[in-house]
Tab-separated table of C-alpha atoms in Angstrom:
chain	number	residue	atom	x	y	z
O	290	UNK	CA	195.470	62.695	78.638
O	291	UNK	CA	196.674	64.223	75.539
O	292	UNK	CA	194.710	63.351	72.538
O	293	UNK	CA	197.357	62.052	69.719
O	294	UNK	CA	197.149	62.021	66.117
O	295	UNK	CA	198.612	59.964	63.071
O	296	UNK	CA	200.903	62.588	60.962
O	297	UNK	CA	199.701	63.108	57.396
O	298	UNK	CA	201.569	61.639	54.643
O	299	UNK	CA	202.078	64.528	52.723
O	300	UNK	CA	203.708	68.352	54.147
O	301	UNK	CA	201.388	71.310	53.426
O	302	UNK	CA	201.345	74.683	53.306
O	303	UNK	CA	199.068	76.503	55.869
O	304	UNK	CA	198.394	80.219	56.154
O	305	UNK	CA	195.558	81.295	59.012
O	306	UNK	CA	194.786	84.793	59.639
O	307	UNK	CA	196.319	86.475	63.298
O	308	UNK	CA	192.022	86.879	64.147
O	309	UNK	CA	191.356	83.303	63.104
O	310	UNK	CA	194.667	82.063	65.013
O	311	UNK	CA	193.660	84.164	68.236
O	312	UNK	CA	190.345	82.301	68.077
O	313	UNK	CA	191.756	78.908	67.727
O	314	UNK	CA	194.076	79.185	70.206
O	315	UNK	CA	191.052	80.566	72.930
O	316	UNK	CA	188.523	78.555	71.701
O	317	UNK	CA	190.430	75.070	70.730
O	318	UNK	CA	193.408	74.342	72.391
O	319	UNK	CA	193.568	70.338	71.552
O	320	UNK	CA	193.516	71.655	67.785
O	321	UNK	CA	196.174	74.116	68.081
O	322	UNK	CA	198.270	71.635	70.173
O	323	UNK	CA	197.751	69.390	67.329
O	324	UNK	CA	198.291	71.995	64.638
O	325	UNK	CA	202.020	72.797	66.885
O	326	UNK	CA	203.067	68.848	67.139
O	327	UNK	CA	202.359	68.432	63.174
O	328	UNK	CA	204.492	71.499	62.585
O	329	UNK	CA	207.509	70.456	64.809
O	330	UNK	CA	207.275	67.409	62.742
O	331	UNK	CA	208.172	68.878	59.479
O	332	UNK	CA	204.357	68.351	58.047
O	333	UNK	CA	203.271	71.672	58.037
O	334	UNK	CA	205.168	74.845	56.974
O	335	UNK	CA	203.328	77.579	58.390
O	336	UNK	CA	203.169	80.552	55.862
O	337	UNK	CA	203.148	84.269	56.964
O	338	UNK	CA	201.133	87.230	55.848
O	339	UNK	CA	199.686	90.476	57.463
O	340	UNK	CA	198.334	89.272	60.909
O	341	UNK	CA	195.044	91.058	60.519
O	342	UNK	CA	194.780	90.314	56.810
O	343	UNK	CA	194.826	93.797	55.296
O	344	UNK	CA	195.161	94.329	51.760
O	345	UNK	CA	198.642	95.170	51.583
O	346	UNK	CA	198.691	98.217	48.950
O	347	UNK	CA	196.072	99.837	50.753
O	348	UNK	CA	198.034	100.396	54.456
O	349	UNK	CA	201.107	102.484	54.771
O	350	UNK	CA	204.412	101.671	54.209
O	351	UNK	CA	205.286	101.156	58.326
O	352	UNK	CA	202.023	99.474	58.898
O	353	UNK	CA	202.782	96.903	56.411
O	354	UNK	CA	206.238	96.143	57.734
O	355	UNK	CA	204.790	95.813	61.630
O	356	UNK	CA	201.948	93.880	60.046
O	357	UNK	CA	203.893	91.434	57.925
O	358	UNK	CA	206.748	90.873	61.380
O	359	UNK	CA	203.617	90.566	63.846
O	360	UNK	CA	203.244	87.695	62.562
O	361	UNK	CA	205.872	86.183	61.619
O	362	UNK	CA	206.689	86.975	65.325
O	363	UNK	CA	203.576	84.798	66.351
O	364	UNK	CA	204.781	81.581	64.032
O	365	UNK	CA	207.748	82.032	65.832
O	366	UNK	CA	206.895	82.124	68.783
O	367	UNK	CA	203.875	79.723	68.936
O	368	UNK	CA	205.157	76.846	66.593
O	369	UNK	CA	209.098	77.614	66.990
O	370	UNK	CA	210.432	78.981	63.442
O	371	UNK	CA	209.762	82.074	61.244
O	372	UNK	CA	207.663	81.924	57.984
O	373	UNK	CA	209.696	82.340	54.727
O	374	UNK	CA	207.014	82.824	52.409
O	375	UNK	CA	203.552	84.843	52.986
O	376	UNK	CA	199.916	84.903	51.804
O	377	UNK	CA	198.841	87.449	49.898
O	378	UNK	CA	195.642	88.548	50.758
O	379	UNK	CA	193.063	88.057	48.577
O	380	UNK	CA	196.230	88.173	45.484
O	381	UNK	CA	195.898	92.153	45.850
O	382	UNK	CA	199.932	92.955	43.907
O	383	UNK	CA	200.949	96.169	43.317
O	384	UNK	CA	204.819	95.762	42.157
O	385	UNK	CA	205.517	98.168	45.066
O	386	UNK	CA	205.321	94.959	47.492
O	387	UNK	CA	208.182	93.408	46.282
O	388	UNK	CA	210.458	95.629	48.489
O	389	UNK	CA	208.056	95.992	51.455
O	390	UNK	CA	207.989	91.981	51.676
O	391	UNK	CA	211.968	91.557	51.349
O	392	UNK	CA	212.865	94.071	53.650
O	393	UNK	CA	210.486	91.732	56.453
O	394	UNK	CA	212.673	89.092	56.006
O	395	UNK	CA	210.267	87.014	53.653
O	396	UNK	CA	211.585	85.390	50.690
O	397	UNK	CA	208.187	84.467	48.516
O	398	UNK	CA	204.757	84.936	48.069
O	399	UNK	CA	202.106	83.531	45.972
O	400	UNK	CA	199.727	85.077	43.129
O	401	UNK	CA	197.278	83.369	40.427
O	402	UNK	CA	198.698	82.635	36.993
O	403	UNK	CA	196.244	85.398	35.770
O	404	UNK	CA	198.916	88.153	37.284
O	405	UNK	CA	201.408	86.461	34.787
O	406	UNK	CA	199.162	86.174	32.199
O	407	UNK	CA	198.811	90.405	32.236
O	408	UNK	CA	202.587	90.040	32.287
O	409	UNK	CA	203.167	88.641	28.609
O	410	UNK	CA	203.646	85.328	30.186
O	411	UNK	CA	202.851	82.729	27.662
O	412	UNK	CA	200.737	79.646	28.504
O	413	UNK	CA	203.523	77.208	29.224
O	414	UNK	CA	205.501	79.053	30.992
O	415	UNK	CA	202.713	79.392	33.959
O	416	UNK	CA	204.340	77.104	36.277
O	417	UNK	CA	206.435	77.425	39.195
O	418	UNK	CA	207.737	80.659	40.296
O	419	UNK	CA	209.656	83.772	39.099
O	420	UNK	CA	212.360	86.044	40.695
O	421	UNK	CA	210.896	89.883	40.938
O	422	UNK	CA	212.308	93.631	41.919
O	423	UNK	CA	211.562	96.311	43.459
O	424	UNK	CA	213.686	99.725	44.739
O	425	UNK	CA	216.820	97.012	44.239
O	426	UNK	CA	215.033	94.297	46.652
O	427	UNK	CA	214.432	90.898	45.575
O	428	UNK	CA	211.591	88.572	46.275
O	429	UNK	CA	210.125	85.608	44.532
O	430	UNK	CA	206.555	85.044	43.208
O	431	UNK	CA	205.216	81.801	43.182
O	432	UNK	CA	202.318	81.675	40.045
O	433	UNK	CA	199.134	79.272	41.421
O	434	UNK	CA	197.472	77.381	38.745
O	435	UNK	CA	193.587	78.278	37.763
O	436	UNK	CA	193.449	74.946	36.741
O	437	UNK	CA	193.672	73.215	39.928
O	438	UNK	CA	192.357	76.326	41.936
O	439	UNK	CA	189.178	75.565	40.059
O	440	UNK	CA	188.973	71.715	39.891
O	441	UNK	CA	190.196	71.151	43.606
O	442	UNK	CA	187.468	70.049	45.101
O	443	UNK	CA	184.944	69.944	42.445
O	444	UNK	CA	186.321	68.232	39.408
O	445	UNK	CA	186.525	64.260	39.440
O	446	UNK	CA	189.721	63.121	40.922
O	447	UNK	CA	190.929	60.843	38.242
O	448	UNK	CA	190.793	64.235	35.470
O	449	UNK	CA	192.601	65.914	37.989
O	450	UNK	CA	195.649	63.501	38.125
O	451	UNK	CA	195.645	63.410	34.191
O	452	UNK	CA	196.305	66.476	34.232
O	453	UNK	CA	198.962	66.699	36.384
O	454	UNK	CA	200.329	63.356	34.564
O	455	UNK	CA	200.141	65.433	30.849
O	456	UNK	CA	201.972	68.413	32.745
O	457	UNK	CA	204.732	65.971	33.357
O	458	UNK	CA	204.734	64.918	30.629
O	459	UNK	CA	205.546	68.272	28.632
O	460	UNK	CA	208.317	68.579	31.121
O	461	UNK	CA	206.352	71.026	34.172
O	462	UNK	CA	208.658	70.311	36.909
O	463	UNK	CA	206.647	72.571	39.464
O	464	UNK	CA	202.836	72.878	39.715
O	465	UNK	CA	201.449	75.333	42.807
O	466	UNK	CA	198.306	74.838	43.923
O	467	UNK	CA	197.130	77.631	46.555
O	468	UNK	CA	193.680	78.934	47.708
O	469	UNK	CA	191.025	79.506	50.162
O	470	UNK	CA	190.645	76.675	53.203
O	471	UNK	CA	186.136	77.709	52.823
O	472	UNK	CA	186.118	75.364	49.628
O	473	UNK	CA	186.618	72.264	52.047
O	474	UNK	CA	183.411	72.640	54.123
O	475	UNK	CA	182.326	76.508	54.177
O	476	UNK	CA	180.976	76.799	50.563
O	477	UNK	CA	177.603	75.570	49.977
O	478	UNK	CA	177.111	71.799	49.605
O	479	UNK	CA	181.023	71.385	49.836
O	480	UNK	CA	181.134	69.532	53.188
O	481	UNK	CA	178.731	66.959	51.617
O	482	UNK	CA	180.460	66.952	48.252
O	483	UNK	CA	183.975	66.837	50.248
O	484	UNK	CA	183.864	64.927	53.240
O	485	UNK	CA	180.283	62.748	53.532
O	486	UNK	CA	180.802	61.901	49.834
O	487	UNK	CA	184.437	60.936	50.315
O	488	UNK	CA	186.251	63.224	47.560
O	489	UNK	CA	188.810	64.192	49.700
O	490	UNK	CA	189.577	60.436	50.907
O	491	UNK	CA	189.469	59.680	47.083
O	492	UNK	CA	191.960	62.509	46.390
O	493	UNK	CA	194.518	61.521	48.972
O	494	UNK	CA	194.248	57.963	48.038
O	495	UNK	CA	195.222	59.219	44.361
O	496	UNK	CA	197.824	60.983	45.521
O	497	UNK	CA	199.401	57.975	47.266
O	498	UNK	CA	198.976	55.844	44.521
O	499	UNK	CA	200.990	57.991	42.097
O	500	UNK	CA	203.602	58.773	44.657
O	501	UNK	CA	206.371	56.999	41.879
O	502	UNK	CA	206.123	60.565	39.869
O	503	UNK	CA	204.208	63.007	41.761
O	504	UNK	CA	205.758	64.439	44.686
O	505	UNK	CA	203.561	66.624	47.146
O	506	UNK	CA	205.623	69.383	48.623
O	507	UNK	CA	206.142	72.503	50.397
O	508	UNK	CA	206.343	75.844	48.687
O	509	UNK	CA	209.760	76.563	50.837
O	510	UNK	CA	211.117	73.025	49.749
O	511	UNK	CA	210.305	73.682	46.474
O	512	UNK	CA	211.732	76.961	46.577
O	513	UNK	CA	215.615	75.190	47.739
O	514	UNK	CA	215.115	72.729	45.451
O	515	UNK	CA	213.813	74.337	42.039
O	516	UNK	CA	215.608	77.132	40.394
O	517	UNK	CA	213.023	80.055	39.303
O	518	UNK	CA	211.597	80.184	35.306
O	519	UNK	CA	212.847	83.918	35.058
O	520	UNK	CA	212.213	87.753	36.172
O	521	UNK	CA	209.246	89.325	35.901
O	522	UNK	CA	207.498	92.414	36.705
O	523	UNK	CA	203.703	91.857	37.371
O	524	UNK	CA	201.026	94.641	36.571
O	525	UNK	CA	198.577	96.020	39.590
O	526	UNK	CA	196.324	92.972	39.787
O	527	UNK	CA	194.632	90.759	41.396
O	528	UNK	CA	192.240	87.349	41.020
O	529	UNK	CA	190.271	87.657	37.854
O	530	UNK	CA	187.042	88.001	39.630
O	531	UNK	CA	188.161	90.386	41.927
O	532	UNK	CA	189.397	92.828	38.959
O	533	UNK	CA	185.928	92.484	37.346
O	534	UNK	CA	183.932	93.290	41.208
O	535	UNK	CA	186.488	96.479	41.099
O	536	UNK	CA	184.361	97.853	37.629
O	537	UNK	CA	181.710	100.221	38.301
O	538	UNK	CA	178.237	98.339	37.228
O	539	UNK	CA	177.722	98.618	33.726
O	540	UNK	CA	181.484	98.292	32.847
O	541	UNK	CA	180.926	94.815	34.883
O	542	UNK	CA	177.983	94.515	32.992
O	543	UNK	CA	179.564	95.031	29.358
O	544	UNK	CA	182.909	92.615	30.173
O	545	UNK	CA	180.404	90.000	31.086
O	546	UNK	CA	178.514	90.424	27.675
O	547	UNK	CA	181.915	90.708	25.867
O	548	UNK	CA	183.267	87.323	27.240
O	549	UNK	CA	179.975	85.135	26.563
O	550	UNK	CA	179.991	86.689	22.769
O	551	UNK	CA	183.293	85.667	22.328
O	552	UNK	CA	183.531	82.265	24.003
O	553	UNK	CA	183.163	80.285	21.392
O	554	UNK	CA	185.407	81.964	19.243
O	555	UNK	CA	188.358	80.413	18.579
O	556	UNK	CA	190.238	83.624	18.830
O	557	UNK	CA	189.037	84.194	22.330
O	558	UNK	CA	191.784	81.963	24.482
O	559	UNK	CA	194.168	84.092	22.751
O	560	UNK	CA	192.133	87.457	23.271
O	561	UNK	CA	191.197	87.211	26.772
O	562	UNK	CA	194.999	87.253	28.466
O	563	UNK	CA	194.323	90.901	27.371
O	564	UNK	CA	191.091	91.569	28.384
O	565	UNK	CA	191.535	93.003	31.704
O	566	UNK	CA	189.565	93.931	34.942
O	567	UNK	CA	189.576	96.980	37.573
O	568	UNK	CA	191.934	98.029	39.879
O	569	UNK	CA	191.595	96.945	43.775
O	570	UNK	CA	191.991	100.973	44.926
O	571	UNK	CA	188.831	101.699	42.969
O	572	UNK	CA	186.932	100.208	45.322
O	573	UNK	CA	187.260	103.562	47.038
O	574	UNK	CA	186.029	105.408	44.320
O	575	UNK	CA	182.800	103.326	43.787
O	576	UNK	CA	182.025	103.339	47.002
O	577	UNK	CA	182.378	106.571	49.323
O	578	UNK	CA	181.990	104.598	52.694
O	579	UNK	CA	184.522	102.027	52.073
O	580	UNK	CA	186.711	105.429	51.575
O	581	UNK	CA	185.253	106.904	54.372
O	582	UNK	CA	186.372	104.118	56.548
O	583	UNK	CA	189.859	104.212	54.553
O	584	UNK	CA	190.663	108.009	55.531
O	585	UNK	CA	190.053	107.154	59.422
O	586	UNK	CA	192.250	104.547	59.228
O	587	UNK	CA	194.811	106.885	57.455
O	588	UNK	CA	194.272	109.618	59.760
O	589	UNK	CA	194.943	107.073	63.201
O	590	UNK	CA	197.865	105.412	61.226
O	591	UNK	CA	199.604	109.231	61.152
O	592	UNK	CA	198.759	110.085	64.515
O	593	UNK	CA	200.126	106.907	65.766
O	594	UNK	CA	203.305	107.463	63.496
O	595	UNK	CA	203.807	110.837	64.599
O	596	UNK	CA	203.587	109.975	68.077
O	597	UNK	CA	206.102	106.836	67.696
O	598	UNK	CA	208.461	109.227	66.268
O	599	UNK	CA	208.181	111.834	69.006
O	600	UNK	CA	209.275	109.043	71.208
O	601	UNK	CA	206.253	107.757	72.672
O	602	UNK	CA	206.129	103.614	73.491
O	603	UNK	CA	205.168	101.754	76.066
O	604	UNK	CA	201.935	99.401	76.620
O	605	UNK	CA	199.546	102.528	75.672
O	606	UNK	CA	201.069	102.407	71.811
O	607	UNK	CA	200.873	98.900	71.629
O	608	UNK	CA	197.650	98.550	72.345
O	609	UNK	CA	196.771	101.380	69.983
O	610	UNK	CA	199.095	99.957	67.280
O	611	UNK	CA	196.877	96.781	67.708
O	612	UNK	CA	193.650	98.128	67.488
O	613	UNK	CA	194.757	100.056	64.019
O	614	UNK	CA	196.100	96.854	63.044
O	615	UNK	CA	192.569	95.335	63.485
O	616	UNK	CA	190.780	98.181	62.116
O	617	UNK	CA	193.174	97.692	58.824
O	618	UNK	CA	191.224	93.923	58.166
O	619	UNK	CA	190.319	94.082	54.470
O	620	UNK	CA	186.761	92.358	54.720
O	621	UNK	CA	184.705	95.194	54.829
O	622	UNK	CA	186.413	97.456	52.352
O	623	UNK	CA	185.319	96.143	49.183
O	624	UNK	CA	182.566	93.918	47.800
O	625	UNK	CA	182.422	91.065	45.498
O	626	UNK	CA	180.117	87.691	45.638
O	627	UNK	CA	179.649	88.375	49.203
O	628	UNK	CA	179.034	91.344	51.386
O	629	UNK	CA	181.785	93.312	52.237
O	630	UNK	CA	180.899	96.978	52.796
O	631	UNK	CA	177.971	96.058	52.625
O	632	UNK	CA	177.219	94.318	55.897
O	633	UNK	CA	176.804	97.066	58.644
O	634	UNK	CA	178.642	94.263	61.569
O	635	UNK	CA	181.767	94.385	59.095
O	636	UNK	CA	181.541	98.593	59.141
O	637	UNK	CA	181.157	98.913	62.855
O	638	UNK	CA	183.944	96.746	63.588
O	639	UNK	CA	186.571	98.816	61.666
O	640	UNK	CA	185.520	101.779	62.954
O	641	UNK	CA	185.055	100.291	66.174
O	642	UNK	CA	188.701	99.605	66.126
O	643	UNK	CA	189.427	102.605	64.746
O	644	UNK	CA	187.884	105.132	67.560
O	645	UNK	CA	189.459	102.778	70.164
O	646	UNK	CA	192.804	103.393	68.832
O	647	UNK	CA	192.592	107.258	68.519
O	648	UNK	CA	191.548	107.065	72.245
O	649	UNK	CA	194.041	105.169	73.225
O	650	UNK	CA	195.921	107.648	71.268
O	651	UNK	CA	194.565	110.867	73.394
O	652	UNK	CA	196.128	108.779	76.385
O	653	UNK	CA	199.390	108.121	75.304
O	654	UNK	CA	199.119	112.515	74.583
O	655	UNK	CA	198.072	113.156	78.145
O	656	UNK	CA	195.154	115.225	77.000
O	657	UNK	CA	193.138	116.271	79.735
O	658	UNK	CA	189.855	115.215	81.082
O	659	UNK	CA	187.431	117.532	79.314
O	660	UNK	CA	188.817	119.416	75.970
O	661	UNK	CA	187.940	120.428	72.468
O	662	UNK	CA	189.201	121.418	69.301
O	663	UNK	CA	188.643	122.514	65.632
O	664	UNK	CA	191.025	121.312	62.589
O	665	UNK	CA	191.092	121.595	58.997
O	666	UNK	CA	192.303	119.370	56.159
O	667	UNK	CA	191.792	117.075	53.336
O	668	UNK	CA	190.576	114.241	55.368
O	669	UNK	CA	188.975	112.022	52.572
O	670	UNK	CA	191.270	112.832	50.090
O	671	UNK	CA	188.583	114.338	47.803
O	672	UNK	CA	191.362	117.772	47.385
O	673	UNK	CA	188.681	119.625	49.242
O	674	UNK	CA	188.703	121.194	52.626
O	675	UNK	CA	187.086	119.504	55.095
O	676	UNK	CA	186.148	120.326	58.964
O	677	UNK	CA	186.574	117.905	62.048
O	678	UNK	CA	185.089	118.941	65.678
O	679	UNK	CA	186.472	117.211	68.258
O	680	UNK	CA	186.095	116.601	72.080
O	681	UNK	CA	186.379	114.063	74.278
O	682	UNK	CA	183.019	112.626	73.968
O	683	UNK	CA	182.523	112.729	70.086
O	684	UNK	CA	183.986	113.323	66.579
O	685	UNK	CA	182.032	114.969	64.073
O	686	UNK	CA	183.436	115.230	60.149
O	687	UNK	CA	182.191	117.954	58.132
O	688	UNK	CA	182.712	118.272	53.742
O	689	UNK	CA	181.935	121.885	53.692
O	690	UNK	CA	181.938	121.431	49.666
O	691	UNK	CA	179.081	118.734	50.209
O	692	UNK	CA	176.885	121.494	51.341
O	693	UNK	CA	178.175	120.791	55.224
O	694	UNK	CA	177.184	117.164	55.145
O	695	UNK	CA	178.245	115.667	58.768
O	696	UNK	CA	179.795	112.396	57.187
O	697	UNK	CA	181.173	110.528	60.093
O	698	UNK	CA	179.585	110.975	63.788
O	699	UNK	CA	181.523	108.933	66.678
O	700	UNK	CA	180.700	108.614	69.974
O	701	UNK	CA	183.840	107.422	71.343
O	702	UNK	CA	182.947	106.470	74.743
O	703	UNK	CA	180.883	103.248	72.718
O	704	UNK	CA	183.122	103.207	70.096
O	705	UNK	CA	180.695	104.081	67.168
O	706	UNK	CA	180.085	105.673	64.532
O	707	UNK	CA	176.785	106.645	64.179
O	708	UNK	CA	176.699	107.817	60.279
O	709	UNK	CA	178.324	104.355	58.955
O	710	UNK	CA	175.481	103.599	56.923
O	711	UNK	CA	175.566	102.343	53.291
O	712	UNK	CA	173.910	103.820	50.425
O	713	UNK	CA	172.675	100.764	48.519
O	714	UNK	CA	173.235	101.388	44.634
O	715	UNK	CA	172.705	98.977	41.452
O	716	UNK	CA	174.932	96.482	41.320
O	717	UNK	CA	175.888	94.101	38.416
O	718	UNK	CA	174.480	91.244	39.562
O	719	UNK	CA	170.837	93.107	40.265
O	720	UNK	CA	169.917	92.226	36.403
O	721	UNK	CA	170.544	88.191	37.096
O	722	UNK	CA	168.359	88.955	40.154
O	723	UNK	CA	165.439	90.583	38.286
O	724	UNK	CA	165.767	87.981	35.000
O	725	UNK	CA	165.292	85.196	37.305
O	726	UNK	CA	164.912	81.730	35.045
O	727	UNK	CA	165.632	83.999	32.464
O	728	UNK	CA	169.092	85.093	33.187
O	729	UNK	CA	170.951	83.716	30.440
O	730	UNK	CA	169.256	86.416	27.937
O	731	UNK	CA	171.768	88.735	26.718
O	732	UNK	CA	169.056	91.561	27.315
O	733	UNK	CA	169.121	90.818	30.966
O	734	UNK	CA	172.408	89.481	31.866
């Protein structure tokens, strides 16, 4: 029979990406039946996003609309109501977004109190969630405390409910606390720490016990129930660490002497609001594959525009709209603590996706069986001329400027690119590698 399950006490808010729900829903049905009966119970409020978890600012305008409404269109559909609110992924804002996640229909979205911080906001005022504006359309920006992104699950239970209790105190009628499912399990030593050593049963319990003045809640009931702090506009941003990965090296290298100098000083909590990271798009600057794979992408996303425009449709331009969509997955366009473009699996993927979409593309065109052609054109964006050779079997880029250097070779009846290798290059964290035990020297950090 069925397998049934007690409801939790306490709603949450639950964002999974459109690859991680397709897997789910292949690979464990019970769970996703259970995940469907919790929602229809009013426990879980399902939040939206882009299915295939781009980075918003880095897609185009349409592609973030289709993205953003493909899945709402799958909450819909699969657990019977449409998201109000979405995840951002990986807190990427560019003010820009404000309009393009209004005009899908979404009302909120969350990003870390650092965004605010860069705003002028002032320490007390980091709670809840603020009314912005873009091109006249209105959306509302939750802030997500550091605090509690940071302590939940590794702080002791009883400091974090203290916390919370001197919030209350000082009159914080709304604290948000959103982040990444991987701390419950995926990190190292956190399914130990979390489960087998009972800090999650310890935190619930906590939270039931101190259910006379803290009330656990969903961001969309918080959003009918407590009236925003203010406007704000937010600066391109996103989570601290991010913004620091986003330096080139040495930059990375110099902020990280700068902050260990100056933590002690008493003028640094006051200093560091203004002490400020990269930019997310630079990630295509330090590293020329990650904007390698970013002008393919560009180029399919045109084609397929063009084409959609000229009235093409049908199962053909789905398909190919999907396989963009997929290609459009922000994993392997940056790197951070993990490996991103780095990791050649990550690489082939995209461009797997990529070729098969442009194929799918030559279908929907009715090109014939056996052809080839020559174009011209800025294809990486560098404001140089570059050359692609085309034919039905392969797809050769050439930067003329580069002294002819053949920078993408696919072979689209396998779906490859041959020439999406990575350069390796010094990263910041090389000098903790080579200092070893002695990595807290300020000559080697």
């Amino acid at each position: 029979g069925v397998q049934t399950c007690a409801l939790p006490i306490f709603p949450v808010g639950l964002h999974y990406s459109g690859p991680l729900f397709d897997w789910i829903e292949k690979n464990h049905p019970v769970y996703f039946e259970k995940l469907s009966r919790i929602g229809s119970a009013g426990k879980i409020e399902f939040i939206g996003g882009g299915y295939y978890e781009p980075v918003l600012p880095m897609i185009p305008e349409w592609d973030k609309l289709g993205q953003l409404n493909m899945m709402s269109e799958y909450i819909r559909e699969k657990f019977g109501s449409y998201p109000r609110g979405m995840w951002l992924t990986e807190r990427v804002w560019e003010q820009s977004l404000a309009s393009s996640i209004a005009k899908s229909g979404l009302e909120y979205t969350i990003v870390d109190d650092s965004h605010f911080k860069a705003a002028g906001i002032k320490d007390e005022d980091l709670y809840g969630y603020y009314l912005t504006e873009d091109q006249g359309y209105l959306v509302n920006v939750f802030c997500s405390s550091e605090y509690l992104r940071y302590s939940i699950p590794f702080a002791e239970v009883n400091t974090i409910i203290d916390e919370l209790l001197r919030l209350r105190d000082k009159g914080k009628e709304l604290i948000v606390y959103g982040d990444d499912g991987e701390k419950f399990g995926t990190w190292p030593e956190t399914r130990k720490h979390v489960y087998l050593d009972g800090w999650l049963t310890r935190f619930f319990d906590a939270l039931v016990e101190n259910q006379s003045w803290l009330h656990v809640t969903t961001l969309s009931e918080a959003f009918d129930h407590v009236r925003p702090q203010g406007k704000v506009y937010l600066p391109d941003s996103s989570y601290r660490e991010m913004t620091e990965w986003a330096l080139p090296a040495e930059q990375q290298l110099e902020l990280g002497r700068l902050s260990r100098e100056m933590e002690h000083d008493p003028r640094w909590p006051t200093l560091s609001r203004f002490v400020r990271g990269g930019f997310w798009r630079n990630f295509r600057v330090k590293y020329a594959e990650s904007n390698e794979m970013y002008a393919r992408m560009m180029a399919v996303s045109g084609r397929l525009e063009q084409a959609v425009e000229g009235g093409a449709a049908g199962e053909l331009v789905d398909e190919a709209r999907r396989e963009l969509y997929r290609g459009q997955c922000n994993c392997s366009y940056w790197h951070g603590a993990f490996g991103g473009v780095y990791l050649p699996h990550l690489r082939n993927a995209v461009f797997s996706r990529l070729i098969a979409a442009d194929n799918l593309l030559d279908r929907v065109a009715g090109r014939p069986e056996t052809w080839i052609e020559a174009t011209a054109g800025d294809f990486n964006f560098d404001g140089r001329q570059e050359i692609q050779l085309a034919n039905d079997k392969l797809v050769a880029l050439v930067a003329p400027a580069a002294g002819g250097h053949v920078y993408e070779l696919d072979v689209r009846s396998i779906r490859h690119n041959l020439l999406a290798t990575m350069t390796r290059r010094p990263e910041a964290y090389h000098r903790k590698v080579l200092a070893g035990s002695n990595q807290d020297r300020d000559d080697c950090a």
